[in-house]
Every structure is written in structure tokens, then in C-alpha cells.
XYZ file of C-alpha atoms in Angstrom:
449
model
C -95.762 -67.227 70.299
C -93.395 -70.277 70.348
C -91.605 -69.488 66.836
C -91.143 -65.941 68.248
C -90.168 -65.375 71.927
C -100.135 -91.218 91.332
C -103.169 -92.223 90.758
C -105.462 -92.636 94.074
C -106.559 -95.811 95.173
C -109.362 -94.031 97.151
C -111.420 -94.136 94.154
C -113.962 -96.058 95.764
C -113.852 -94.659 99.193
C -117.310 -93.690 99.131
C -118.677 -96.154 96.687
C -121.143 -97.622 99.161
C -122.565 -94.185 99.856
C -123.216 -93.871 95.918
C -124.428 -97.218 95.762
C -127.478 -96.480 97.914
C -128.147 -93.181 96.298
C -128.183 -95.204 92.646
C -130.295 -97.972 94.313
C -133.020 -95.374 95.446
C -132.935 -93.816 91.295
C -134.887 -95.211 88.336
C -134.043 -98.760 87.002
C -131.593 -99.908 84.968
C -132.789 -100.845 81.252
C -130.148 -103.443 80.939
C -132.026 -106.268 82.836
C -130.276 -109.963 82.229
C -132.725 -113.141 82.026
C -131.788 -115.593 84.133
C -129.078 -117.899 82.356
C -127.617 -121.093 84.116
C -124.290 -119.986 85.640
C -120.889 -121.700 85.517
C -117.921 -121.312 87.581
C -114.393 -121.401 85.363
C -111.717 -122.942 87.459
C -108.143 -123.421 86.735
C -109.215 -127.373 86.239
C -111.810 -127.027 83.996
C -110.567 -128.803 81.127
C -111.798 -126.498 78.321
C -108.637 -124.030 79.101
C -106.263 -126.647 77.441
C -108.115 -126.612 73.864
C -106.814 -124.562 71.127
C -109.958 -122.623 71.252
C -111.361 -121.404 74.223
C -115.291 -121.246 73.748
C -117.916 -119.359 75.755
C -121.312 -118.943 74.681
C -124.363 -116.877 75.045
C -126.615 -119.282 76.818
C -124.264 -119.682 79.461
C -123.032 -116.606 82.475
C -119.249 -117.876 83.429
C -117.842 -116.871 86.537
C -113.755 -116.634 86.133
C -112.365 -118.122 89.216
C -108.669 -118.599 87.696
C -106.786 -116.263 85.248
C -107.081 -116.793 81.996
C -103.869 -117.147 79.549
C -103.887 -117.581 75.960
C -100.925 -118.606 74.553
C -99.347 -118.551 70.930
C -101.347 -120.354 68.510
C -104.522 -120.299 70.509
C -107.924 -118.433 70.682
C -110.252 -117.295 73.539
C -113.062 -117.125 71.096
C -116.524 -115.229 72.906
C -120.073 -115.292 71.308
C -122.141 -112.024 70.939
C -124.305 -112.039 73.959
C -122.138 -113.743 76.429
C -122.138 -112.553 79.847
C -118.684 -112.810 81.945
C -118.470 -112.240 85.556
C -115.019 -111.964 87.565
C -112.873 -111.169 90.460
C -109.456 -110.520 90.771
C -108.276 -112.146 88.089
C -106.482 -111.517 84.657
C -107.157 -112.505 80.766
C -104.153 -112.295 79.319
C -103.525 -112.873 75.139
C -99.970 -113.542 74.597
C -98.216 -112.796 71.535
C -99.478 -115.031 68.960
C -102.712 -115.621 70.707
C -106.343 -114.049 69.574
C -109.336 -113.079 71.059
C -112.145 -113.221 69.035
C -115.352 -111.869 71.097
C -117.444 -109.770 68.106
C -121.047 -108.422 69.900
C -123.353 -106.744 68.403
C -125.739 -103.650 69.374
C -128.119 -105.781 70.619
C -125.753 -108.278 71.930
C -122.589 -106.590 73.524
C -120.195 -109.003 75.015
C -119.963 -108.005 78.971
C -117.283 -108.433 81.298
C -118.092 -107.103 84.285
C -117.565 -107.946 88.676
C -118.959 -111.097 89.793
C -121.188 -109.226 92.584
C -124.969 -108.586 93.305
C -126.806 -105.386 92.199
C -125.086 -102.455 93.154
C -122.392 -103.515 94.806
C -119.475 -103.895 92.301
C -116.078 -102.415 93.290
C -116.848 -102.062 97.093
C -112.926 -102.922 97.742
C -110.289 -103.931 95.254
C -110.691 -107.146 95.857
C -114.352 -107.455 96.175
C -116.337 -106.541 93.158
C -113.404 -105.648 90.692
C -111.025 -107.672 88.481
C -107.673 -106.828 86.640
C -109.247 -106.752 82.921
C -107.934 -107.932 79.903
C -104.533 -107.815 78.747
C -103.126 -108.621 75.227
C -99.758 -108.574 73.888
C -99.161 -108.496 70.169
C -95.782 -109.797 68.853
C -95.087 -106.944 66.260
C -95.011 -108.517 62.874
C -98.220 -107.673 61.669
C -99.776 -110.863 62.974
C -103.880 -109.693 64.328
C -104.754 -110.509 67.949
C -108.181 -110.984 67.082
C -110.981 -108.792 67.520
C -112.991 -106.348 69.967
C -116.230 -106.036 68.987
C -119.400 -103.952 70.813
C -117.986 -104.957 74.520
C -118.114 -103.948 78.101
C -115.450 -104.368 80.186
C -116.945 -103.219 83.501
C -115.219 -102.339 87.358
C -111.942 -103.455 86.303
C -108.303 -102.661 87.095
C -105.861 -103.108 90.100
C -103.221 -100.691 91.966
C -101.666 -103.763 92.981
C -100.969 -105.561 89.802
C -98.140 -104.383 87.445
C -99.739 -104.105 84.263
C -102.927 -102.476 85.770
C -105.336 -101.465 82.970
C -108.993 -102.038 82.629
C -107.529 -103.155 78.733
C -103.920 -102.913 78.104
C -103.015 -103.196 74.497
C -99.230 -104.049 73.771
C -97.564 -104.025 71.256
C -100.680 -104.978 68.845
C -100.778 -104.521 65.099
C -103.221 -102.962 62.460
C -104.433 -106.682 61.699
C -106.446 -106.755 65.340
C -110.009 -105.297 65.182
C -110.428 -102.921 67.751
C -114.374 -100.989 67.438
C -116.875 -100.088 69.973
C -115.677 -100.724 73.041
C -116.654 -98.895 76.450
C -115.085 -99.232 79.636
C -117.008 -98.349 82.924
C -115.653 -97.919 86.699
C -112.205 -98.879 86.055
C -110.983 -99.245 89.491
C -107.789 -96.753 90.434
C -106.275 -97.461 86.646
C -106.017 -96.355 83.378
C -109.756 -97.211 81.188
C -107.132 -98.060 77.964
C -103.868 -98.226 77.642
C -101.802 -98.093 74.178
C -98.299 -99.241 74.529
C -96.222 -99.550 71.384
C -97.197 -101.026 68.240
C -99.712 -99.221 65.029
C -103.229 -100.659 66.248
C -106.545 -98.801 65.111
C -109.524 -98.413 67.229
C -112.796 -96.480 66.934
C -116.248 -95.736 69.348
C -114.323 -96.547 72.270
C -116.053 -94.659 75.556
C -114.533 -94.373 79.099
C -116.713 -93.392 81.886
C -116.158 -92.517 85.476
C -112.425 -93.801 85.420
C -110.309 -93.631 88.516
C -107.170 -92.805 86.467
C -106.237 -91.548 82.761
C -109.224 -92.091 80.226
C -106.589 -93.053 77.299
C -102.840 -93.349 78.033
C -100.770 -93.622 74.837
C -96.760 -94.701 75.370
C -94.015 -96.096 74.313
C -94.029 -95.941 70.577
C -97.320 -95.783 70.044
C -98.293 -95.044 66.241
C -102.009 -95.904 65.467
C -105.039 -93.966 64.187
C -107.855 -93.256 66.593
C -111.462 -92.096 65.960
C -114.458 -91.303 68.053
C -113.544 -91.194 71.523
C -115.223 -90.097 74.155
C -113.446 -89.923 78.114
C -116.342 -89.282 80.153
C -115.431 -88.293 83.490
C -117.687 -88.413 86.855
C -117.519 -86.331 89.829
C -117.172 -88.714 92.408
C -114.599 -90.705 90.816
C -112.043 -88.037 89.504
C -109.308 -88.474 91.867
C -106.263 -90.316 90.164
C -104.338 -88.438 87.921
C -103.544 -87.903 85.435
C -106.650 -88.179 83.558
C -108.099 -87.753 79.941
C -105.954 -87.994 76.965
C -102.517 -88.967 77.883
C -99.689 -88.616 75.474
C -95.519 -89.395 76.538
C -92.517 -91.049 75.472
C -90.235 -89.341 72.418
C -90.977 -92.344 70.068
C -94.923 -92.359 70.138
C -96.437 -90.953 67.306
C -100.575 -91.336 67.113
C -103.322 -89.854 64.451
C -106.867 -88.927 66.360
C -109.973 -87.363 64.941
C -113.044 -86.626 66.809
C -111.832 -87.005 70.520
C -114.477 -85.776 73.536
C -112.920 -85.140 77.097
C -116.185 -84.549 78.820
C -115.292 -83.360 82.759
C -117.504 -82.137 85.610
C -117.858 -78.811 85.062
C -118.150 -77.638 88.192
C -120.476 -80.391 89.680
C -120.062 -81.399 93.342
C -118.222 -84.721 93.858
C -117.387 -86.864 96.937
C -113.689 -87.439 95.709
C -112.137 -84.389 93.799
C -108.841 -82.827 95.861
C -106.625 -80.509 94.381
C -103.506 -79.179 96.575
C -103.225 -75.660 95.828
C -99.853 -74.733 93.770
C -99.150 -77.426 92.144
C -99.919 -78.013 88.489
C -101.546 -81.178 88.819
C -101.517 -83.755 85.958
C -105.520 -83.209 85.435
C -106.420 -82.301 81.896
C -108.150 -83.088 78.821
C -105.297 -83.681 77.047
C -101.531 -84.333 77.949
C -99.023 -84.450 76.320
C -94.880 -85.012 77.305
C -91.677 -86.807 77.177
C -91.156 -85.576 73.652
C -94.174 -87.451 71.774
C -95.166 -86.041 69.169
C -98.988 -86.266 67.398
C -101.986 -85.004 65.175
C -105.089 -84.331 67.117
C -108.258 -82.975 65.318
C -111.722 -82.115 65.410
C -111.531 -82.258 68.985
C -113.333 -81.311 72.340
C -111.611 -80.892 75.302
C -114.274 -80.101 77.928
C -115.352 -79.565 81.457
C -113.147 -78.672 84.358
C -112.415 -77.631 87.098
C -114.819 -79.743 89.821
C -115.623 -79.298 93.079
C -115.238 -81.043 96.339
C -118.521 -81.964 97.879
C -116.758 -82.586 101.404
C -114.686 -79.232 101.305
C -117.173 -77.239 98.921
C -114.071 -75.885 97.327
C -113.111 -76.582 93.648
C -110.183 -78.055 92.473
C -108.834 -77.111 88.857
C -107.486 -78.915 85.724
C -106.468 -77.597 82.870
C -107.746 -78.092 79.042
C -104.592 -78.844 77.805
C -100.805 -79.774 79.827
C -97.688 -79.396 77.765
C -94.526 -81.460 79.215
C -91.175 -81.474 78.104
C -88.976 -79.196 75.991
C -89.269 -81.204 72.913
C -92.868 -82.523 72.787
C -93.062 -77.693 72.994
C -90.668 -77.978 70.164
C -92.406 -80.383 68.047
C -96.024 -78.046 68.117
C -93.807 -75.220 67.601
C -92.225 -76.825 64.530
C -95.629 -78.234 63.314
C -94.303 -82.067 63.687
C -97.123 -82.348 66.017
C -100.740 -80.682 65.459
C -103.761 -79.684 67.650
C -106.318 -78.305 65.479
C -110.088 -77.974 64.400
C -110.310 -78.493 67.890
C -112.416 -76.832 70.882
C -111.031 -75.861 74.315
C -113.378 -75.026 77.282
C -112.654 -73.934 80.371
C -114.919 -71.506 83.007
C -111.343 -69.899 83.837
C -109.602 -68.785 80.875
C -106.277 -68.660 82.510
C -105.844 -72.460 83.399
C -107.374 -73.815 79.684
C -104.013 -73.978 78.614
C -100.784 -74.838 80.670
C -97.007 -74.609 80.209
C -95.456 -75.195 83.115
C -92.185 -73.208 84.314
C -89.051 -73.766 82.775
C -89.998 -76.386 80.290
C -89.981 -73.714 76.701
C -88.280 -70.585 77.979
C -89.164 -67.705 78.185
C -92.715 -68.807 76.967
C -95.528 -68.975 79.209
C -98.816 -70.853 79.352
C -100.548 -67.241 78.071
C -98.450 -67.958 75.373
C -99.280 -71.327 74.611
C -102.992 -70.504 74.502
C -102.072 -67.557 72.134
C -99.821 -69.972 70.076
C -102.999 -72.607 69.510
C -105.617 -69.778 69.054
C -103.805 -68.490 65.784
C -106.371 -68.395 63.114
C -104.305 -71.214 61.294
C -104.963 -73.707 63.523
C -108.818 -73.244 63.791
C -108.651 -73.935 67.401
C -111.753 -71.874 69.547
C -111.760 -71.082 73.082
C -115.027 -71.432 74.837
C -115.772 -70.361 78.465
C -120.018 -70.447 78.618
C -120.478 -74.421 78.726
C -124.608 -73.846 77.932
C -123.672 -73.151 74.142
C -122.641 -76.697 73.406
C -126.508 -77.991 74.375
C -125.585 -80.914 75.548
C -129.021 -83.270 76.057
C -128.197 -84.376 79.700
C -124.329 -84.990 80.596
C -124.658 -84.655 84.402
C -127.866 -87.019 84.948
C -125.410 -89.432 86.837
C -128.314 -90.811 89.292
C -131.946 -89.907 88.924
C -131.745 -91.246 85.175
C -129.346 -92.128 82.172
C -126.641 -89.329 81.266
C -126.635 -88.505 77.892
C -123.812 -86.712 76.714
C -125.143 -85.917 73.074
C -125.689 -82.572 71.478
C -128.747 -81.360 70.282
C -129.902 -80.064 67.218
C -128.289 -76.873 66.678
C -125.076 -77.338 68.586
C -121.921 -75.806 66.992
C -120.520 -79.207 67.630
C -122.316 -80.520 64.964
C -119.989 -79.067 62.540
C -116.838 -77.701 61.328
C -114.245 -80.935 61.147
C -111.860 -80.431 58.783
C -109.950 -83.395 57.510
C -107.889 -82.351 54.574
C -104.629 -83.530 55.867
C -102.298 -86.172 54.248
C -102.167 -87.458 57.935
C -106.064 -88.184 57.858
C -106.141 -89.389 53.933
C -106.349 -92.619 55.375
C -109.997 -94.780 54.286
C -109.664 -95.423 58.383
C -110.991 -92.357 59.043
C -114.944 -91.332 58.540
C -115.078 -88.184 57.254
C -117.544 -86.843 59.415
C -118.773 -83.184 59.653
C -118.666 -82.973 63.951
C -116.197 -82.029 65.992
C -116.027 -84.013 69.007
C -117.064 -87.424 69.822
C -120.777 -87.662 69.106
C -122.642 -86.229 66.242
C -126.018 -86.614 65.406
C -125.786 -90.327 64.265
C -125.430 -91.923 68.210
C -122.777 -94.586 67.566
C -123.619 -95.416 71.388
C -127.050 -96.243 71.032
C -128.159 -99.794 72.331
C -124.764 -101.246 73.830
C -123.474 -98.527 76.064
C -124.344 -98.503 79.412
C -123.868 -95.548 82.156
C -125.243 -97.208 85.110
C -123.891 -100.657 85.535
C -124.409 -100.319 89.483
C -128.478 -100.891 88.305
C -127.899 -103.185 86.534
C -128.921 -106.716 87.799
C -126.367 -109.070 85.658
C -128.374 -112.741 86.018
C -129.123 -111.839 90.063
């Protein structure tokens, strides 16, 4: 093959509608005792100390962005509960965060707003999430431990991320982390620096799952980008890969789309190749990507009937095509699905000529890459993935799914101890590293109501 020839904001335009379908649905399991409840304004005198402390016993209600400067901490108990809206943390360089949950105590930050009623309007029921900035010298910015960061994100604000992660260093702790409803943003965003971060989950984001930029060179393991069919608008989604100098190692990544499951908000305008895909990559990035499942479109429009397509995997840019031609950058071990075999893979016109996206897909289907193309979605056997409503999704495989095995990582690029040799391909194996702190249905959930 290759060696030889903006995102929506109308992500919660029908939120309400959803809201009273999910109120009419089996309970949340995630039901809050009542704690007393404490409003954080910008005079509350506990934002001048050194360390910032909020603890379990205690639900705080952010009234006043929160800014932690060099030398200081925002330091977060397991357990704690943290309600906002509209409003920013922010870690500057030098700063730390220190919240560390635990399974049974996940740190939550989620809308300050009743039951089932969270990110009604950008400005009602959301917040801008958490931003941290490291300062490049190898100096941690703390630690992200088992936490939920929960209807956050703004079109408005600059920076918009449900958790933006700049220029952060291999020091900072970054594990099992989910982020839920992020509203018409990005659920993470890498920019620069060499961070590590495993068990992070994104579910029903309005924009890209994980966007990875400007020099970018961390290891990633066990993600999962789990999208929902009433919340797929922005684009582009899933893994998203740009900018010549970024350079990241991922194992065990799981883009989970609708497959073919009517949604309120899916729109696709016929001809163009729209930036909707499991994986992107562009602007001349290169990267190693294994062990990987990149699942689940197109969807369909529930108000038009008519589906709307994305692809498995978008190519951009002559030299992020010349780097996977040269092997500089890898895709491999990895699983592509797609009901229409003609759209899994896509190479748009005129970026590696004469090559064609039929070429791409024969490129990444040699038998040295151990990449497998897939178009009957029952043979994964999945437990539940498309339960949004009448009960709790569950996006595991059963016993006896192919995904189960077949990983390969015997590659000097995945020597390091950072990565869990692990037999499954995909996210989730047969050891749930979700169980007890993820939740899929934060609009049950009653947080101290």
C-alpha cells in the first residue's frame, strides 16, 4: 500500500426531554446521605492557606473559582463531595492537587443542581472543570485518584476542557479517573509535557473523548471513550491525535460508539468527511497505539431516522501518512469495526497521493500489523453497552469474547514497568477496573438533595 503506490454547543438541546425519560427508569445506586453543605466564596478565608482542605463530612458548593498558585496545594479527602457552577479550578505551575479516592470513596465533582437536572443550559447545571498547568521540570502536580468530574466544560471559556492537563510531568499521579456529560468540550485534554495516566473513562461527551496536542509524549493505558447517542454531536470525537511534535505510547484503548442506535442529536451533512472517528490522527504527530478497539459507528438520527457515518480511523496530513508508512508511528494488535466496510478506514483526497482510503485499510490489515477488521458487532458479546435508561450500561465482555485476548506487548516502546501486561485487547478485560466508582447515570443520582 503506502510503501508501494466545531464542536456543537447543542449538546444539550434536548437534555430536558432525556431527563424525564431517566427520571421515569430504575434508581440510581449512588445515593448520597445527607451531609451539612457549605457554600465556598471568594471571601472565605481558607483560599489564602498554603493548603486548601476539603473534607468528607462536608458537600462544598464552589461559588468563586478556585486558583492554586506556586507553592500551594488544593488537597481533597477520599469521599468528598464537590458541587459547582460556572466556575474554574485552576493548578498553576508549581501548585498540586492532591484529591486520592478510593473505590468506595471516589472524590466527585459534579453541577450544583437537583436530581436530574444537571446541564439544562451552560450556565445552569455545568461548570468549566479543572485545569492544571505543570511547569516542565519534572516537578509533580499532585495526584488524581478514583474521581468524577461530572457535567463540566464551557464553549465560552478559552481553555474549555472537562480536565485540561498542560504541560504536566511523569511525577503527577494520574489513575482512575472518569469524566461524565462534559458539556460541548473535550472529556481530557493532553497538551504538551510526558504525563502518565491509566483507567480513565469518558462517557457521553459532547466533543473529542481524548485530545492529545502540542508535544504531547506520555504513556496511556486502559481507556475507554464511551460515546452516547444523544450526545454525539461535536466533533471531532474519540481519540484525537495532531501537532508534528506530539509523540504518545497507548495500550488497551476502547472507542465504544452507537452502533447504529437512534439518538436525538446525531447530524451528518452528506459529503463531507466529517472529523467523527475512533481514532484521529493529523498535523504530522506521530504515535504507538496497541491492543486496541475502535468500535461502533455510524448512528442514527432519531428526528430524521437517517444515519449519519464516522469512520474507524481518520488519517490527516501528509506526514502523520508518512510516519505509518515509515513505521515511526504504529497501529497494531488492534481491532477495527465498522457495519460499512468502506468508511472503517479514511484517507481523505489529496493528503498521500495517489493512495486512497481502500488503501489505507489494506496498508493496516497486512498480516504484520495484526490489525482485524470486524463488521458483525454481536461477536464481541458485550454484557449490555446500550442500556442508557431502563438500567446501568455495562460495556464489559463476557466470557468467551475474542476481546479477552490476543495483546501483544513485545515492543521496546511498551518495555516500560508502566504498562500492565495484560492479555485483552481493548479497554476492559475480565478483571472490571470500573467496578464500584464509575457511574453511568449521574442524572439519577441524588448528590445530598
Amino acid at each position: 500500500m503506502f510503501q508501494d503506490k466545531k464542536i456543537s454547543i447543542c449538546f444539550y438541546s434536548f437534555l430536558l426531554i432525556i431527563t424525564v425519560m431517566a427520571a421515569c427508569k430504575k434508581e440510581s445506586p449512588f445515593q448520597y446521605r445527607s451531609k451539612p453543605q457549605i457554600i465556598i466564596h471568594g471571601s472565605d478565608n481558607r483560599l489564602n492557606n498554603s493548603e486548601v482542605h476539603f473534607v468528607k463530612d462536608t458537600v462544598y458548593v464552589f461559588a468563586t473559582d478556585i486558583t492554586i498558585p506556586n507553592g500551594h496545594t488544593l488537597l481533597i479527602d477520599a469521599g468528598t463531595l464537590i458541587k459547582a457552577n460556572n466556575i474554574t479550578i485552576t493548578i498553576e505551575a508549581g501548585g498540586k492537587i492532591e484529591a486520592t479516592g478510593s473505590v468506595d470513596e471516589p472524590i466527585v465533582f459534579t453541577a450544583n443542581s437537583i436530581k436530574g437536572h444537571a446541564g439544562i443550559t451552560e450556565f445552569e447545571g455545568s461548570w468549566r472543570g479543572i485545569q492544571i498547568f505543570g511547569n516542565a521540570s519534572g516537578q509533580s502536580s499532585g495526584t488524581l485518584s478514583y474521581v468524577r468530574i461530572e457535567f463540566a466544560g464551557s464553549s465560552a471559556y478559552y481553555l474549555s476542557s472537562a480536565i485540561l492537563l498542560s504541560n504536566v510531568s511523569s511525577e503527577t499521579v494520574l489513575n482512575n479517573i472518569q469524566v461524565s456529560y462534559s458539556f460541548a468540550t473535550p472529556s481530557f485534554t493532553f497538551t504538551g509535557g510526558n504525563c502518565n495516566a491509566s483507567n480513565l473513562v469518558s462517557y457521553a461527551s459532547a466533543g473529542a473523548d481524548f485530545i492529545l496536542q502540542k508535544g504531547y509524549k506520555g504513556m496511556l493505558q486502559n481507556l475507554l471513550a464511551y460515546r452516547h447517542p444523544d450526545y454525539a454531536e461535536g466533533e471531532p470525537d474519540g481519540m484525537y491525535i495532531r501537532d508534528t511534535s506530539t509523540s504518545p505510547v497507548i495500550s488497551n484503548l476502547t472507542m465504544l460508539g452507537p452502533d447504529l442506535k437512534y439518538g436525538i442529536n446525531p447530524s451528518y451533512i452528506a459529503g463531507l468527511p466529517s472529523k467523527r472517528a475512533g481514532l484521529i490522527t493529523e498535523g504530522g504527530c506521530k504515535f504507538h497505539i496497541r491492543n486496541s478497539l475502535l468500535y461502533g459507528y455510524p448512528a442514527k438520527s432519531f428526528i430524521n431516522r437517517t444515519a449519519y457515518y464516522g469512520y474507524g480511523y481518520f488519517i490527516d496530513g501528509t506526514n502523520t501518512a508518512l510516519s505509518l508508512n515509515s513505521g515511526e508511528s504504529e497501529l497494531s494488535y488492534s481491532i477495527i469495526y465498522h457495519a460499512d466496510t468502506s468508511v472503517a478506514f479514511y484517507l481523505p483526497p489529496n493528503v498521500y497521493p495517489p493512495y486512497t482510503s481502500a488503501d489505507l485499510k489494506d496498508f493496516l490489515l497486512q498480516p504484520k500489523f495484526n490489525n482485524s477488521l470486524v463488521t458483525d458487532s454481536s461477536k464481541f458479546m458485550f454484557t449490555d453497552p446500550y442500556n442508557y435508561f431502563s438500567g446501568l450500561p455495562n460495556p464489559l465482555p463476557l466470557t468467551g469474547s475474542f476481546l479477552l485476548t490476543g495483546a501483544d506487548f513485545n515492543d521496546p516502546n511498551y518495555a516500560d514497568p508502566f504498562f500492565n501486561k495484560v492479555n485483552y485487547r481493548g479497554a476492559l478485560g475480565a478483571d472490571n477496573w470500573m467496578q464500584g466508582w464509575v457511574n453511568f447515570i449521574p442524572l439519577q443520582t441524588d448528590y445530598n438533595n
